[in-house]
């Protein structure tokens, strides 16, 4: 069955891998599932054809036969449940891996997004200098907690899983801020994720699209 995902025609990050199609590509690469990509412009994302796939007019979406999915958590979980490689066989370990996916998306990603949004879009606001340290502290707090749990382990629950894929994807947004460097075990964790062959293929694919010659 052909799998088709959507991605930005031109990602605002210029191919740094921060657009969320990268985590879906990574999951597909981990399980060895070939896929096609339909590129969409910001305008097209808000048109009825795309809104029929994604009610909030965003990327990525996932199509497989009659199945249409949006939300990277749901997409990566679907991929992980259908094919081996991203979830352990043991039922309890599987449940824990899924819990880490939710933790990445619900507990760790929100303060990181708030921080990234502040740095990108709020610099000229009069309250920026006062607010930034508060937002930063909320991120640092999560990093402290995650760092304490990870300790000197390679992955969050013994073996690499969809939970790690999602957590590393979420943490990658902090790389340019230097915040991860204060937590060497987290910096190492992210580097281990980036060193995976599947991540490298996913990154290269989105980089090539975002750095192609303009027609
Ligand atoms: N919670 C959603 C977030 C999707 C999302 O924010 N996508 C961004 C790209 S990474 C987007 O489409 N932004 C353009 C917009 O919202 O108009 C998910 O994980 O799939």
Coordinates of C-alpha atoms and ligand atoms in Angstrom, one line a residue:
X1 CA 0.0 0.0 0.0
X2 CA 1.4 3.4 -1.0
X3 CA 2.0 5.8 1.9
X4 CA 1.9 9.5 1.1
X5 CA 2.7 12.2 3.6
X6 CA 2.6 16.0 3.2
X7 CA 5.4 18.4 3.9
X8 CA 6.1 22.1 3.4
X9 CA 6.9 23.1 -0.2
X10 CA 9.5 25.3 1.5
X11 CA 10.0 24.8 5.3
X12 CA 10.5 28.0 7.3
X13 CA 13.6 26.4 8.8
X14 CA 15.2 25.9 5.4
X15 CA 15.7 22.2 6.0
X16 CA 17.0 22.0 9.6
X17 CA 14.6 19.2 10.1
X18 CA 12.4 21.0 12.6
X19 CA 9.2 20.7 10.5
X20 CA 7.2 17.9 11.8
X21 CA 7.2 15.8 8.7
X22 CA 10.8 14.9 9.7
X23 CA 9.6 12.8 12.7
X24 CA 7.1 10.9 10.4
X25 CA 9.8 10.4 7.8
X26 CA 12.1 9.1 10.6
X27 CA 9.5 6.6 11.8
X28 CA 8.9 5.4 8.2
X29 CA 12.6 5.0 7.7
X30 CA 13.0 3.1 11.0
X31 CA 10.4 0.4 9.9
X32 CA 11.6 0.4 6.3
X33 CA 8.3 1.7 4.8
X34 CA 8.8 3.5 1.5
X35 CA 6.7 6.7 1.1
X36 CA 5.8 9.5 -1.2
X37 CA 5.7 13.1 -0.3
X38 CA 3.2 15.7 -1.5
X39 CA 4.5 19.2 -1.0
X40 CA 2.1 21.9 0.0
X41 CA 2.4 25.7 0.1
X42 CA 1.2 27.8 3.0
X43 CA -1.7 28.9 0.8
X44 CA -2.7 25.3 -0.2
X45 CA -2.6 24.2 3.4
X46 CA -5.6 26.4 4.1
X47 CA -7.6 25.3 1.0
X48 CA -10.5 22.9 1.2
X49 CA -8.6 20.0 -0.4
X50 CA -6.0 20.0 2.4
X51 CA -8.4 20.9 5.1
X52 CA -10.3 17.7 4.2
X53 CA -7.1 15.8 5.3
X54 CA -6.1 18.1 8.1
X55 CA -8.9 20.1 9.9
X56 CA -6.3 22.6 11.2
X57 CA -4.6 23.2 7.9
X58 CA -1.2 22.0 8.9
X59 CA 1.4 19.4 7.9
X60 CA 2.1 16.6 8.1
X61 CA -0.7 14.4 7.0
X62 CA -0.5 10.6 6.3
X63 CA -2.5 8.8 3.6
X64 CA -2.5 5.0 3.2
X65 CA -5.3 3.7 1.0
X66 CA -8.6 5.0 2.5
X67 CA -6.9 5.9 5.8
X68 CA -6.1 9.6 6.4
X69 CA -4.3 10.7 9.6
X70 CA -3.1 14.0 11.0
X71 CA -1.2 14.7 14.2
X72 CA 2.3 13.3 14.4
X73 CA 1.6 11.4 17.6
X74 CA -1.2 9.5 15.9
X75 CA 0.8 9.0 12.7
X76 CA 3.9 7.7 14.4
X77 CA 1.9 5.5 16.7
X78 CA 0.1 4.0 13.7
X79 CA 3.3 3.3 11.9
X80 CA 4.8 1.8 15.1
X81 CA 1.8 -0.4 15.7
X82 CA 1.6 -1.8 12.1
X83 CA 5.2 -2.6 11.6
X84 CA 8.0 -4.0 13.8
X85 CA 10.9 -1.8 14.9
X86 CA 9.5 1.0 17.0
X87 CA 7.6 -0.7 19.8
X88 CA 8.7 -3.6 22.0
X89 CA 6.9 -6.9 21.8
X90 CA 6.4 -7.1 25.6
X91 CA 3.0 -5.5 26.4
X92 CA 4.2 -3.5 29.5
X93 CA 7.3 -2.2 27.7
X94 CA 5.1 -1.3 24.7
X95 CA 2.7 0.7 27.0
X96 CA 5.7 2.5 28.6
X97 CA 7.1 3.4 25.1
X98 CA 3.7 4.9 24.2
X99 CA 3.6 6.8 27.5
X100 CA 7.0 8.4 26.5
X101 CA 5.5 9.4 23.2
X102 CA 2.7 11.2 25.1
X103 CA 5.2 12.7 27.5
X104 CA 7.2 14.1 24.6
X105 CA 4.2 15.6 23.0
X106 CA 2.1 16.7 26.0
X107 CA 4.7 17.5 28.7
X108 CA 8.0 18.4 27.0
X109 CA 7.0 19.9 23.7
X110 CA 4.7 22.7 24.9
X111 CA 7.2 24.7 26.9
X112 CA 9.8 24.2 24.2
X113 CA 7.4 25.5 21.6
X114 CA 6.5 28.5 23.8
X115 CA 10.2 29.2 24.2
X116 CA 10.9 28.9 20.4
X117 CA 7.8 31.1 19.6
X118 CA 9.0 33.8 22.1
X119 CA 12.5 33.9 20.5
X120 CA 11.2 33.9 17.0
X121 CA 8.2 36.2 17.1
X122 CA 8.1 38.2 20.3
X123 CA 11.6 39.9 20.4
X124 CA 10.1 43.3 19.6
X125 CA 7.5 43.2 22.3
X126 CA 8.0 45.5 25.4
X127 CA 7.6 42.6 27.8
X128 CA 10.0 40.2 25.9
X129 CA 13.0 40.6 28.2
X130 CA 10.9 40.1 31.3
X131 CA 9.0 37.1 30.0
X132 CA 11.8 35.2 28.3
X133 CA 13.6 34.0 31.5
X134 CA 10.2 32.7 32.8
X135 CA 9.6 30.7 29.7
X136 CA 13.2 29.5 29.7
X137 CA 12.9 28.3 33.2
X138 CA 9.9 26.2 32.4
X139 CA 12.0 24.5 29.7
X140 CA 14.9 24.1 32.0
X141 CA 12.7 22.5 34.6
X142 CA 11.5 19.8 32.1
X143 CA 15.1 19.2 31.0
X144 CA 16.2 18.8 34.6
X145 CA 13.5 16.2 35.2
X146 CA 14.1 14.4 31.9
X147 CA 17.8 14.4 32.5
X148 CA 17.3 12.9 36.0
X149 CA 15.2 10.1 34.6
X150 CA 17.5 9.3 31.7
X151 CA 20.6 9.2 33.9
X152 CA 23.3 7.4 32.0
X153 CA 21.0 5.2 30.0
X154 CA 21.1 5.3 26.2
X155 CA 17.3 5.3 25.8
X156 CA 14.4 6.1 28.0
X157 CA 13.3 2.5 28.5
X158 CA 16.3 0.3 27.7
X159 CA 15.8 -0.1 23.9
X160 CA 15.2 2.6 21.3
X161 CA 11.4 3.0 20.7
X162 CA 8.9 5.4 19.2
X163 CA 9.0 7.1 22.6
X164 CA 12.7 8.1 22.0
X165 CA 12.0 9.0 18.4
X166 CA 9.4 11.5 19.6
X167 CA 11.4 12.8 22.5
X168 CA 14.5 13.4 20.4
X169 CA 12.4 15.1 17.7
X170 CA 11.0 17.4 20.3
X171 CA 14.4 18.2 22.0
X172 CA 16.0 18.9 18.6
X173 CA 14.2 22.3 18.5
X174 CA 16.4 23.4 21.4
X175 CA 19.7 22.7 19.7
X176 CA 20.3 26.2 18.4
X177 CA 19.6 27.7 21.9
X178 CA 22.5 25.9 23.5
X179 CA 20.2 24.9 26.4
X180 CA 20.8 21.2 25.9
X181 CA 24.5 21.6 26.5
X182 CA 23.9 22.2 30.2
X183 CA 22.5 18.6 30.3
X184 CA 25.3 16.5 28.8
X185 CA 23.3 13.3 29.1
X186 CA 20.4 14.8 27.1
X187 CA 22.8 16.3 24.5
X188 CA 24.3 12.8 24.1
X189 CA 20.8 11.3 23.9
X190 CA 19.8 13.6 21.1
X191 CA 23.1 13.0 19.3
X192 CA 22.4 9.2 19.5
X193 CA 19.1 9.8 17.9
X194 CA 20.6 11.9 15.1
X195 CA 23.3 9.2 14.5
X196 CA 20.7 6.6 13.7
X197 CA 20.8 5.7 10.0
X198 CA 17.0 6.1 9.7
X199 CA 17.2 9.6 11.1
X200 CA 20.0 10.5 8.7
X201 CA 17.9 9.3 5.7
X202 CA 14.9 11.2 6.9
X203 CA 16.9 14.4 7.5
X204 CA 18.6 14.2 4.1
X205 CA 15.3 13.7 2.3
X206 CA 13.7 16.8 3.8
X207 CA 17.0 18.8 3.4
X208 CA 17.1 17.9 -0.3
X209 CA 13.5 19.2 -0.8
X210 CA 14.2 22.4 1.1
X211 CA 17.4 23.1 -0.6
X212 CA 16.5 22.2 -4.2
X213 CA 17.2 24.7 -7.0
X214 CA 14.2 27.0 -7.6
X215 CA 12.5 26.1 -10.8
Ligands
LIG1 N1 0.3 18.9 16.9 C1 0.6 18.9 15.4 C2 1.3 20.2 15.0 C3 1.4 20.3 13.5 C4 2.1 21.6 13.2 O1 2.2 22.5 14.0 N2 2.6 21.7 12.0 C5 3.2 22.9 11.5 C6 4.5 22.5 10.8 S1 5.7 21.7 11.8 C7 2.4 23.6 10.5 O2 1.8 23.1 9.7 N3 2.4 25.0 10.6 C8 1.7 25.8 9.7 C9 0.4 26.3 10.3 O3 0.0 26.0 11.4 O4 -0.2 27.1 9.5 C10 1.4 17.6 15.1 O5 2.1 17.1 15.9 O6 1.2 17.1 14.0

